[in-house]
Coordinates of C-alpha atoms and ligand atoms in Angstrom, one line a residue:
M1 CA 115.9 96.9 134.6
Q2 CA 116.9 93.8 132.7
C3 CA 114.5 91.7 130.2
F4 CA 115.4 87.7 128.8
Q5 CA 113.9 86.1 126.1
G6 CA 112.0 82.5 126.8
K7 CA 110.5 80.0 125.3
S8 CA 106.6 80.0 126.9
V9 CA 105.0 76.6 128.1
Y10 CA 102.2 78.4 129.8
K11 CA 100.3 81.8 129.0
G12 CA 99.9 83.5 132.4
I13 CA 101.3 87.7 133.3
V14 CA 102.5 87.8 137.2
L15 CA 104.7 90.2 138.6
G16 CA 106.5 89.1 142.3
P17 CA 109.8 88.5 144.4
V18 CA 112.1 85.9 142.4
V19 CA 113.7 83.4 144.6
V20 CA 116.8 82.1 142.9
L21 CA 117.2 78.2 143.0
K22 CA 120.9 77.5 142.6
K23 CA 122.0 74.0 143.0
N24 CA 123.6 73.0 140.5
D25 CA 126.1 75.4 139.5
Y26 CA 128.5 75.0 142.9
Q27 CA 131.7 73.3 142.3
V28 CA 133.4 72.2 145.7
K29 CA 136.8 72.9 145.5
R30 CA 139.7 71.5 147.3
T31 CA 141.9 74.0 148.8
R32 CA 145.1 73.9 151.2
T33 CA 143.8 75.1 154.5
E34 CA 146.1 75.9 157.1
D35 CA 144.0 76.1 160.9
P36 CA 142.7 72.5 159.8
E37 CA 140.6 73.4 163.9
A38 CA 138.8 76.3 162.1
E39 CA 137.7 74.6 159.6
I40 CA 136.3 71.2 161.4
G41 CA 134.5 74.0 164.0
R42 CA 133.4 75.1 160.1
V43 CA 132.1 71.9 159.5
E44 CA 129.9 71.2 163.6
K45 CA 128.2 75.0 162.8
A46 CA 126.8 73.4 158.9
I47 CA 126.0 70.4 160.4
E48 CA 124.3 72.4 163.6
E49 CA 122.7 74.4 161.4
S50 CA 121.2 71.1 158.7
K51 CA 120.1 69.9 161.7
A52 CA 117.8 72.8 162.4
Q53 CA 116.2 73.1 158.4
L54 CA 115.6 69.6 158.4
Q55 CA 114.1 69.4 161.5
K56 CA 111.2 72.3 160.4
L57 CA 111.4 70.0 157.7
Y58 CA 109.9 66.9 159.9
D59 CA 107.6 69.2 161.6
K60 CA 106.8 70.7 158.1
A61 CA 106.1 67.1 156.4
L62 CA 104.2 65.8 159.8
K63 CA 101.7 68.2 159.2
E64 CA 101.5 67.9 155.6
V65 CA 101.5 64.7 154.8
G66 CA 101.8 62.2 157.7
E67 CA 104.6 60.3 159.4
A68 CA 105.5 58.0 157.0
S69 CA 106.8 60.3 154.9
A70 CA 108.5 63.0 157.5
A71 CA 110.1 59.9 159.4
I72 CA 112.8 60.5 156.0
F73 CA 113.9 63.9 157.7
E74 CA 113.7 62.3 161.6
V75 CA 116.5 59.6 159.5
H76 CA 118.9 62.1 157.8
Q77 CA 119.3 64.2 161.2
M78 CA 119.9 61.0 162.7
M79 CA 122.7 60.2 159.9
L80 CA 123.9 63.4 160.7
E81 CA 124.6 62.6 164.8
D82 CA 126.4 59.2 163.1
D83 CA 130.6 58.7 165.3
D84 CA 131.9 57.0 162.0
Y85 CA 130.9 60.0 159.6
L86 CA 131.8 62.4 161.2
E87 CA 135.0 61.4 162.6
A88 CA 135.7 60.3 159.0
I89 CA 135.3 64.6 157.5
Q90 CA 137.9 65.5 160.8
N91 CA 140.4 63.2 160.1
M92 CA 141.3 64.2 156.7
I93 CA 140.6 67.4 157.7
R94 CA 143.4 67.4 160.0
T95 CA 146.0 64.5 157.7
E96 CA 145.3 66.2 154.8
S97 CA 145.5 70.1 155.9
I98 CA 142.3 70.4 153.1
N99 CA 139.0 72.8 153.1
A100 CA 135.5 71.1 155.4
E101 CA 134.0 71.9 151.7
Y102 CA 135.7 69.3 150.2
A103 CA 135.9 66.6 152.9
V104 CA 132.6 67.0 153.7
A105 CA 131.7 65.8 150.0
V106 CA 134.5 63.0 149.7
T107 CA 133.3 61.1 152.8
G108 CA 130.2 61.3 151.5
D109 CA 130.8 60.1 148.5
N110 CA 132.9 56.8 149.7
F111 CA 130.0 56.2 152.4
S112 CA 127.5 57.3 149.9
E113 CA 129.7 54.2 147.5
M114 CA 130.7 51.7 151.0
F115 CA 126.3 51.6 151.5
A116 CA 125.6 51.1 147.6
S117 CA 128.6 48.4 147.4
M118 CA 126.0 46.7 150.4
D119 CA 123.6 43.3 150.1
D120 CA 120.8 44.5 152.6
D121 CA 119.0 46.6 150.3
Y122 CA 118.0 48.4 153.4
M123 CA 121.4 49.9 153.9
K124 CA 121.7 50.4 149.2
A125 CA 118.6 52.6 149.3
R126 CA 120.1 54.5 152.1
A127 CA 123.7 55.6 149.6
A128 CA 121.1 58.1 148.4
D129 CA 120.5 59.7 151.8
I130 CA 124.3 60.1 153.1
K131 CA 125.0 61.7 149.4
D132 CA 121.8 64.6 150.3
I133 CA 122.9 64.9 153.8
S134 CA 126.6 66.0 152.0
E135 CA 125.2 67.9 150.2
R136 CA 123.4 69.8 151.8
V137 CA 125.9 70.7 155.3
V138 CA 128.3 71.8 152.1
R139 CA 125.6 74.2 150.4
N140 CA 125.7 76.0 154.5
L141 CA 129.7 74.8 154.7
S142 CA 129.7 77.4 151.2
G143 CA 126.8 79.6 152.5
Q144 CA 124.4 78.6 150.1
G145 CA 122.0 77.6 152.9
D146 CA 119.0 75.6 152.5
I147 CA 115.6 76.9 150.2
D148 CA 112.8 76.8 152.3
L149 CA 109.8 76.8 150.5
S150 CA 107.5 77.1 153.2
S151 CA 108.1 79.6 155.0
I152 CA 108.8 82.4 151.5
D153 CA 106.0 84.4 149.7
P154 CA 104.0 82.9 146.9
S155 CA 107.6 83.6 144.4
V156 CA 108.5 83.8 140.9
I157 CA 110.7 80.3 141.2
V158 CA 114.0 81.0 139.0
A159 CA 116.4 77.6 138.5
D160 CA 118.7 76.3 135.9
D161 CA 115.9 73.5 135.1
L162 CA 113.6 71.7 138.2
T163 CA 113.4 67.4 138.2
P164 CA 110.0 66.6 138.6
S165 CA 111.1 65.4 141.5
E166 CA 112.7 68.5 142.6
T167 CA 108.9 70.1 141.5
V168 CA 106.7 67.2 143.5
Q169 CA 108.2 68.5 146.9
M170 CA 107.7 72.7 146.6
D171 CA 104.4 74.2 148.3
K172 CA 102.2 75.0 145.1
E173 CA 101.0 77.9 147.2
K174 CA 103.7 79.4 146.8
I175 CA 104.7 79.4 143.6
L176 CA 103.5 82.0 140.9
A177 CA 105.9 81.7 138.4
F178 CA 109.0 79.4 136.8
V179 CA 111.3 81.0 134.6
T180 CA 114.4 78.3 133.9
V181 CA 117.4 78.4 131.7
H182 CA 117.2 74.9 130.7
G183 CA 114.2 72.1 130.2
S184 CA 112.3 71.1 127.4
T185 CA 108.1 72.4 125.6
N186 CA 107.1 69.2 127.1
S187 CA 109.8 68.6 130.1
H188 CA 106.9 67.8 133.4
T189 CA 107.9 71.3 134.6
A190 CA 105.6 72.8 131.6
I191 CA 103.3 70.0 132.4
L192 CA 103.3 71.3 136.1
A193 CA 103.7 74.7 134.9
R194 CA 99.8 74.1 133.2
M195 CA 97.7 72.4 135.4
M196 CA 98.6 75.1 138.0
N197 CA 97.6 77.6 135.9
I198 CA 101.0 79.2 136.3
P199 CA 102.9 81.4 133.9
A200 CA 106.1 79.1 133.0
L201 CA 109.3 80.5 130.8
I202 CA 112.2 78.1 130.0
G203 CA 115.7 78.6 127.4
V204 CA 116.4 81.8 129.6
P205 CA 119.5 82.8 128.7
M206 CA 119.9 84.9 131.9
D207 CA 122.6 84.5 134.3
L208 CA 121.7 83.6 138.0
E209 CA 124.6 84.2 139.4
Q210 CA 123.2 88.3 139.0
L211 CA 120.5 87.4 140.3
E212 CA 119.1 87.3 143.7
N213 CA 116.0 86.2 146.1
G214 CA 114.0 89.3 147.2
M215 CA 113.6 90.7 143.6
T216 CA 110.8 91.5 141.7
A217 CA 111.0 89.9 138.0
V218 CA 107.3 90.3 135.7
V219 CA 106.8 86.9 133.5
D220 CA 105.1 87.0 130.8
G221 CA 104.0 84.4 129.4
F222 CA 102.1 85.4 126.4
K223 CA 105.5 87.8 125.2
G224 CA 107.6 84.8 126.1
E225 CA 109.0 87.1 128.7
V226 CA 110.8 87.4 131.5
I227 CA 111.9 91.2 133.1
F228 CA 113.9 91.4 135.9
D229 CA 113.9 94.4 138.4
P230 CA 111.4 96.4 136.2
D231 CA 110.9 100.9 136.4
E232 CA 107.4 102.3 137.0
E233 CA 106.1 101.9 134.0
T234 CA 106.8 98.5 134.0
R235 CA 105.2 97.7 136.9
E236 CA 102.3 99.0 135.6
A237 CA 101.9 98.2 133.4
T238 CA 101.5 94.8 134.1
L239 CA 99.2 95.0 137.2
K240 CA 97.0 96.3 134.4
R241 CA 97.0 93.3 132.5
M242 CA 97.0 90.9 135.0
H243 CA 93.7 92.1 135.9
E244 CA 92.2 92.4 132.4
E245 CA 93.6 88.4 132.6
E246 CA 91.2 87.7 135.6
E247 CA 88.8 89.5 134.7
K248 CA 89.1 87.2 131.2
L249 CA 88.8 84.3 133.6
K250 CA 86.3 85.4 135.2
L251 CA 83.8 85.3 132.5
L252 CA 85.2 81.7 132.5
Q253 CA 83.8 81.3 135.3
E254 CA 80.2 81.6 134.0
L255 CA 81.1 77.8 131.6
K256 CA 80.7 75.9 135.6
G257 CA 77.6 73.5 135.9
E258 CA 77.4 74.3 131.7
E259 CA 77.2 71.1 130.1
N260 CA 80.5 70.7 127.2
V261 CA 78.3 70.3 124.4
T262 CA 78.2 71.5 120.8
L263 CA 75.9 74.2 118.6
D264 CA 74.3 71.3 117.0
G265 CA 74.3 68.7 120.1
H266 CA 77.3 66.5 120.3
K267 CA 78.5 65.9 123.5
I268 CA 82.1 65.5 124.5
N269 CA 84.1 64.2 127.9
I270 CA 86.4 66.4 129.3
Y271 CA 88.5 65.9 132.4
A272 CA 91.7 67.5 133.6
N273 CA 95.2 65.1 134.3
I274 CA 96.8 65.6 137.2
G275 CA 99.7 64.4 139.2
S276 CA 98.6 63.8 143.6
V277 CA 95.6 64.3 145.1
G278 CA 97.0 67.5 146.3
D279 CA 96.2 69.2 143.1
I280 CA 91.9 67.6 142.8
G281 CA 91.8 71.3 144.7
Y282 CA 92.1 72.2 141.2
V283 CA 90.0 69.5 139.0
L284 CA 86.5 70.6 141.3
E285 CA 88.4 73.9 140.7
N286 CA 87.3 74.0 137.5
D287 CA 84.4 71.8 137.1
A288 CA 86.1 68.7 135.1
G289 CA 83.5 66.4 135.0
G290 CA 86.3 63.1 135.7
I291 CA 90.3 63.0 136.2
G292 CA 91.5 61.3 132.5
L293 CA 95.2 60.9 133.9
F294 CA 96.0 60.0 137.2
R295 CA 100.1 60.3 137.2
S296 CA 100.4 57.7 139.9
E297 CA 104.2 57.8 138.9
F298 CA 104.7 61.2 141.5
L299 CA 103.7 59.1 144.6
Y300 CA 106.8 57.2 143.5
L301 CA 109.4 60.3 143.5
G302 CA 111.0 62.5 145.6
R303 CA 111.0 59.8 149.0
D304 CA 113.5 57.9 149.1
D305 CA 111.5 54.2 149.3
F306 CA 108.8 52.8 147.7
P307 CA 105.3 53.4 148.5
T308 CA 103.9 51.0 150.4
E309 CA 99.7 49.7 149.7
E310 CA 98.8 51.5 152.0
E311 CA 99.9 54.6 151.0
Q312 CA 98.6 54.5 147.2
F313 CA 95.3 52.8 148.5
Q314 CA 94.2 56.3 150.6
A315 CA 96.3 57.9 148.0
Y316 CA 93.3 56.2 145.6
R317 CA 91.2 56.1 148.0
Q318 CA 91.1 59.6 148.8
A319 CA 90.8 60.3 144.6
V320 CA 87.6 58.5 143.6
Q321 CA 86.1 59.9 147.5
M322 CA 86.5 63.3 146.7
M323 CA 85.1 63.5 142.4
A324 CA 82.1 61.9 143.9
G325 CA 81.3 59.0 141.4
K326 CA 82.3 61.3 138.4
K327 CA 85.5 59.2 136.6
V328 CA 88.7 58.9 137.7
I329 CA 91.4 56.7 135.3
I330 CA 94.6 56.2 137.6
R331 CA 98.4 54.7 135.1
T332 CA 100.3 52.6 136.8
L333 CA 103.9 53.7 137.2
D334 CA 105.6 55.5 134.7
I335 CA 109.1 55.6 135.8
G336 CA 111.8 55.5 133.9
A337 CA 113.4 58.5 131.1
D338 CA 112.8 61.9 132.0
K339 CA 111.1 60.3 135.7
Q340 CA 114.4 58.9 137.3
V341 CA 113.7 57.7 141.6
D342 CA 116.7 56.9 142.9
Y343 CA 115.7 53.5 144.7
F344 CA 114.6 52.1 141.5
N345 CA 118.6 51.5 140.8
L346 CA 117.5 52.0 137.3
G347 CA 121.4 52.0 136.2
K348 CA 122.6 54.5 133.6
E349 CA 120.9 53.7 130.1
D350 CA 122.4 54.8 126.5
N351 CA 118.5 55.8 125.9
P352 CA 116.4 55.3 128.8
A353 CA 113.5 56.8 126.1
L354 CA 113.9 53.7 124.9
G355 CA 114.3 51.8 128.1
Y356 CA 113.7 50.2 131.4
R357 CA 110.8 52.0 132.1
A358 CA 107.2 51.7 132.2
I359 CA 105.2 48.8 132.1
R360 CA 108.4 47.2 131.0
I361 CA 109.4 47.8 134.5
C362 CA 106.1 46.4 135.7
L363 CA 106.2 43.4 133.7
K364 CA 109.8 42.5 134.8
Q365 CA 109.2 43.4 138.5
P366 CA 105.7 42.5 139.4
D367 CA 106.0 43.1 143.7
I368 CA 106.4 46.4 142.3
F369 CA 103.2 46.2 140.4
K370 CA 101.3 44.3 142.6
T371 CA 102.0 46.4 145.4
Q372 CA 100.5 49.3 143.2
L373 CA 97.5 46.7 141.8
R374 CA 96.6 45.7 144.7
A375 CA 95.7 49.4 146.3
L376 CA 93.9 50.0 142.7
L377 CA 91.4 47.0 143.3
R378 CA 90.5 47.6 146.7
A379 CA 90.1 51.6 146.6
A380 CA 87.9 50.9 143.4
V381 CA 85.6 50.1 145.9
Y382 CA 84.9 53.5 146.8
G383 CA 84.1 54.8 143.9
N384 CA 84.7 55.2 140.2
L385 CA 88.3 54.1 139.4
S386 CA 89.7 52.8 136.4
I387 CA 92.9 51.8 135.7
M388 CA 94.7 52.8 132.5
Y389 CA 98.5 51.3 131.5
P390 CA 101.4 52.8 130.0
M391 CA 103.3 51.7 127.1
I392 CA 101.9 49.4 125.8
T393 CA 103.0 47.8 122.5
S394 CA 101.8 44.7 122.1
V395 CA 98.2 42.6 123.0
E396 CA 100.6 40.0 124.7
E397 CA 101.5 42.9 127.2
V398 CA 98.1 42.9 127.6
Q399 CA 97.6 39.7 129.1
Q400 CA 100.7 39.7 130.6
I401 CA 99.4 42.4 132.3
Y402 CA 95.7 40.5 133.5
A403 CA 97.8 37.4 134.3
I404 CA 98.6 39.7 136.7
V405 CA 96.4 41.0 137.6
D406 CA 93.8 37.9 137.9
E407 CA 96.8 36.9 140.7
V408 CA 95.9 40.2 143.0
E409 CA 92.2 38.9 142.6
K410 CA 93.4 36.0 144.2
E411 CA 95.0 37.8 146.8
L412 CA 92.5 39.3 148.0
Q413 CA 90.3 36.4 147.9
E414 CA 91.8 34.4 149.5
Q415 CA 92.5 37.1 152.5
E416 CA 89.2 38.8 152.6
I417 CA 90.2 41.6 151.5
Q418 CA 87.6 44.3 149.8
Y419 CA 87.9 45.0 146.3
R420 CA 86.4 45.6 142.9
I421 CA 88.1 45.0 139.3
P422 CA 87.3 47.6 137.7
E423 CA 87.6 48.6 133.8
Q424 CA 91.0 48.6 132.7
G425 CA 91.9 50.7 130.1
I426 CA 96.1 51.3 128.0
M427 CA 97.3 54.0 126.4
I428 CA 98.0 54.2 123.4
E429 CA 101.8 56.4 123.1
T430 CA 104.1 54.1 120.0
P431 CA 103.3 54.1 117.3
A432 CA 103.4 50.1 117.4
S433 CA 100.0 50.2 119.8
V434 CA 98.0 52.4 117.1
M435 CA 98.9 50.1 114.2
I436 CA 97.2 47.5 116.2
S437 CA 95.3 48.8 117.6
D438 CA 92.0 47.3 115.8
R439 CA 93.8 44.1 118.1
L440 CA 94.1 46.1 121.4
A441 CA 90.3 47.5 120.9
E442 CA 88.8 43.6 121.3
V443 CA 90.7 42.8 124.1
V444 CA 91.2 46.3 127.0
D445 CA 88.5 49.1 128.3
F446 CA 89.8 51.6 126.2
F447 CA 92.4 53.5 125.2
S448 CA 93.2 57.7 125.9
I449 CA 96.1 59.1 124.0
G450 CA 99.2 60.4 125.0
T451 CA 100.3 62.7 122.5
N452 CA 102.8 63.7 124.3
D453 CA 105.2 60.4 124.1
L454 CA 102.9 59.5 120.5
T455 CA 104.8 62.6 118.8
Q456 CA 108.5 62.5 120.4
Y457 CA 107.9 58.0 118.7
T458 CA 106.7 58.9 116.0
L459 CA 108.6 62.0 114.9
A460 CA 112.1 60.1 116.3
I461 CA 112.2 63.5 118.5
D462 CA 113.5 63.0 122.4
R463 CA 111.5 65.6 124.0
Q464 CA 113.2 66.6 127.2
N465 CA 115.9 68.0 123.9
E466 CA 115.1 71.2 124.4
K467 CA 117.6 71.8 120.7
L468 CA 114.9 69.9 119.0
D469 CA 111.4 71.6 120.8
D470 CA 111.3 73.5 117.0
F471 CA 110.9 69.7 114.8
Y472 CA 108.8 68.6 117.6
N473 CA 105.4 68.7 116.0
P474 CA 102.3 67.4 117.2
H475 CA 100.4 69.0 114.6
H476 CA 101.6 66.8 112.3
E477 CA 99.8 65.0 110.0
A478 CA 100.7 61.7 110.4
I479 CA 100.4 62.4 114.8
L480 CA 96.7 63.2 113.6
R481 CA 95.8 60.3 111.3
M482 CA 97.2 58.7 114.4
I483 CA 94.4 59.6 116.4
K484 CA 91.5 59.4 113.7
M485 CA 92.7 55.3 113.1
V486 CA 92.4 54.9 116.9
T487 CA 89.0 56.5 117.3
D488 CA 88.1 54.3 114.6
N489 CA 89.1 51.3 115.7
A490 CA 88.3 51.3 119.3
H491 CA 84.8 52.6 118.0
A492 CA 84.8 49.8 115.9
H493 CA 84.6 47.2 118.6
G494 CA 82.0 49.4 121.2
K495 CA 85.6 51.2 122.6
W496 CA 85.9 55.1 124.5
A497 CA 88.6 57.1 123.0
G498 CA 90.7 60.0 124.3
I499 CA 93.9 61.8 124.2
C500 CA 95.0 62.9 127.6
G501 CA 98.6 64.0 126.2
E502 CA 98.6 67.7 125.8
L503 CA 97.4 68.2 122.6
G504 CA 93.9 67.2 123.5
A505 CA 94.4 70.5 125.7
D506 CA 95.5 72.9 122.4
T507 CA 92.5 75.3 121.6
E508 CA 93.2 74.9 117.6
L509 CA 92.9 71.2 117.4
T510 CA 89.6 71.4 120.0
E511 CA 87.2 70.9 116.7
E512 CA 89.0 69.3 114.9
F513 CA 89.2 66.6 117.8
V514 CA 84.5 66.9 118.3
R515 CA 84.9 66.7 115.7
M516 CA 86.7 63.1 114.7
G517 CA 84.3 61.5 117.2
L518 CA 86.4 61.5 120.1
D519 CA 84.7 60.9 123.5
E520 CA 87.3 62.8 126.2
L521 CA 89.6 64.9 126.1
S522 CA 91.7 65.2 129.3
V523 CA 93.4 68.7 130.5
A524 CA 95.2 71.0 132.4
P525 CA 92.4 71.7 134.9
S526 CA 93.2 75.5 133.6
M527 CA 92.3 74.9 130.1
I528 CA 88.7 73.2 131.0
L529 CA 86.6 76.1 131.2
K530 CA 88.8 77.2 127.4
L531 CA 88.4 74.0 126.0
R532 CA 83.7 74.0 127.2
K533 CA 84.1 77.8 125.4
I534 CA 85.2 76.0 122.1
V535 CA 83.0 73.7 122.1
R536 CA 79.9 75.6 122.9
E537 CA 80.4 77.8 120.9
M538 CA 81.1 74.9 117.6
K539 CA 79.0 73.1 115.9
V540 CA 80.1 69.5 113.9
E541 CA 77.9 69.1 110.7
E542 CA 80.4 72.6 109.4
Ligands
LIG601 C1 102.4 61.5 127.9 O1 103.0 60.7 126.5 O2 101.2 61.6 126.0 C2 101.2 61.6 128.2 C3 99.9 61.8 128.3 O3 102.1 60.3 130.1 P1 103.4 61.3 130.5 O4 103.5 62.6 129.7 O5 103.5 61.0 131.7 O6 104.7 60.5 129.3
LIG602 MG1 103.8 59.6 128.4

């Protein structure tokens, strides 16, 4: 039995088999070989293995997300058959008498640099693909293989750290819990865990080398503890606690269909935050009144090229149709900072959180923005869709956005394509937007307070920096006063205000938020009924 403490980002308890994702820890070393032909034989075998894995991924993607998204795995298979690439690897092994891993890694880097320096945008984008396939071959050469999360049993995912694009590619049905060595409580992995209602621990000082796939683990999000290879007594106690938790959840189910109304008749909307259409199942299951934050950037993550207008239109239309008349607030692209996408070629920045991100990219690269706006305006015809713009700091930005929306509208009119201009609101997640929220309230339809970024920018604390988790205090009086100020300014102009940051789900503050007069709280689907219970048991006038 090995026991470790970490920081819990979502409470819950599970027992299940472990899948260890060891990917960042493999260092490719250069070694000399006496038998270059044997090394070339190893490369050929690893390439065959890689092609078989890619074929499986292609078949799975084709079934689950369609031809357009699956095509990339076909392209990767073709790249692995490219003569120039294969000859470069073989030459290097023969002329320098070096090991296969090193030759593949270096050839991958060289080809990737060559593609990155080309003028053609399509060829430029292939740089990431070459790197990807080379890493796959190296993994196969080193015996790490491919962890195919589609063929495992539901498991506890143990990793060094997980990026948003990695988590977005995972089959959520197969994840019982996340346990990572790094990561911060405000990272998107944490947000995903809350969405999926599964326990997650970060900052766990475990050695991945000591862990093996298939071993059993207990993840206890209440105690912030993970136990590998638990003894019989621990297993039994865990199963008992899992049963108790299930019973509590069952009791909450009785609140489905009930209103979010206080004992003295005050109502509040409780909506859900989602990252993709696939999450709407959780929204419906938990009886959310609507979707208060659809993080549309997740459509852009985990792929090699921009999603087309058509792909986006289908996703947004499906969301509003599935929500059948309930409000669906779609936030426009919020890429940058922790959400990096290779094909945006954003470049390295010293301060990415204060950098080229979100609405700034959309205003500087209106073509990207317009594609998304066209998809949104078209999908708005099919249901109760609202658009929300992130990272706003000024009235001028809102006016620039409206000018682009006008252009898109004209284009759609000229092309005789059906559209609707929906409700348009902004996220309040910068101190600047709080301070001018009276002026912003004049020009937008609603405010949704993004407390994750608002806390980061107000307290000058990088939300991704795990060393600062103890200082990151969203209960800080400055934040609470800002929320009150924004709500009052919205109401003074007849607009509504909500919270869609993680603080909205903080049950210690639910009563206070209702008393402040917030109109909406948008939270992880797993929190909806818990908040409803608090609202229904409180009085505003106490
Ligand atoms: C926020 O900043 O509070 C927010 C909801 O947006 P994100 O977490 O996606 O940055
Ligand atoms: Mg934000």
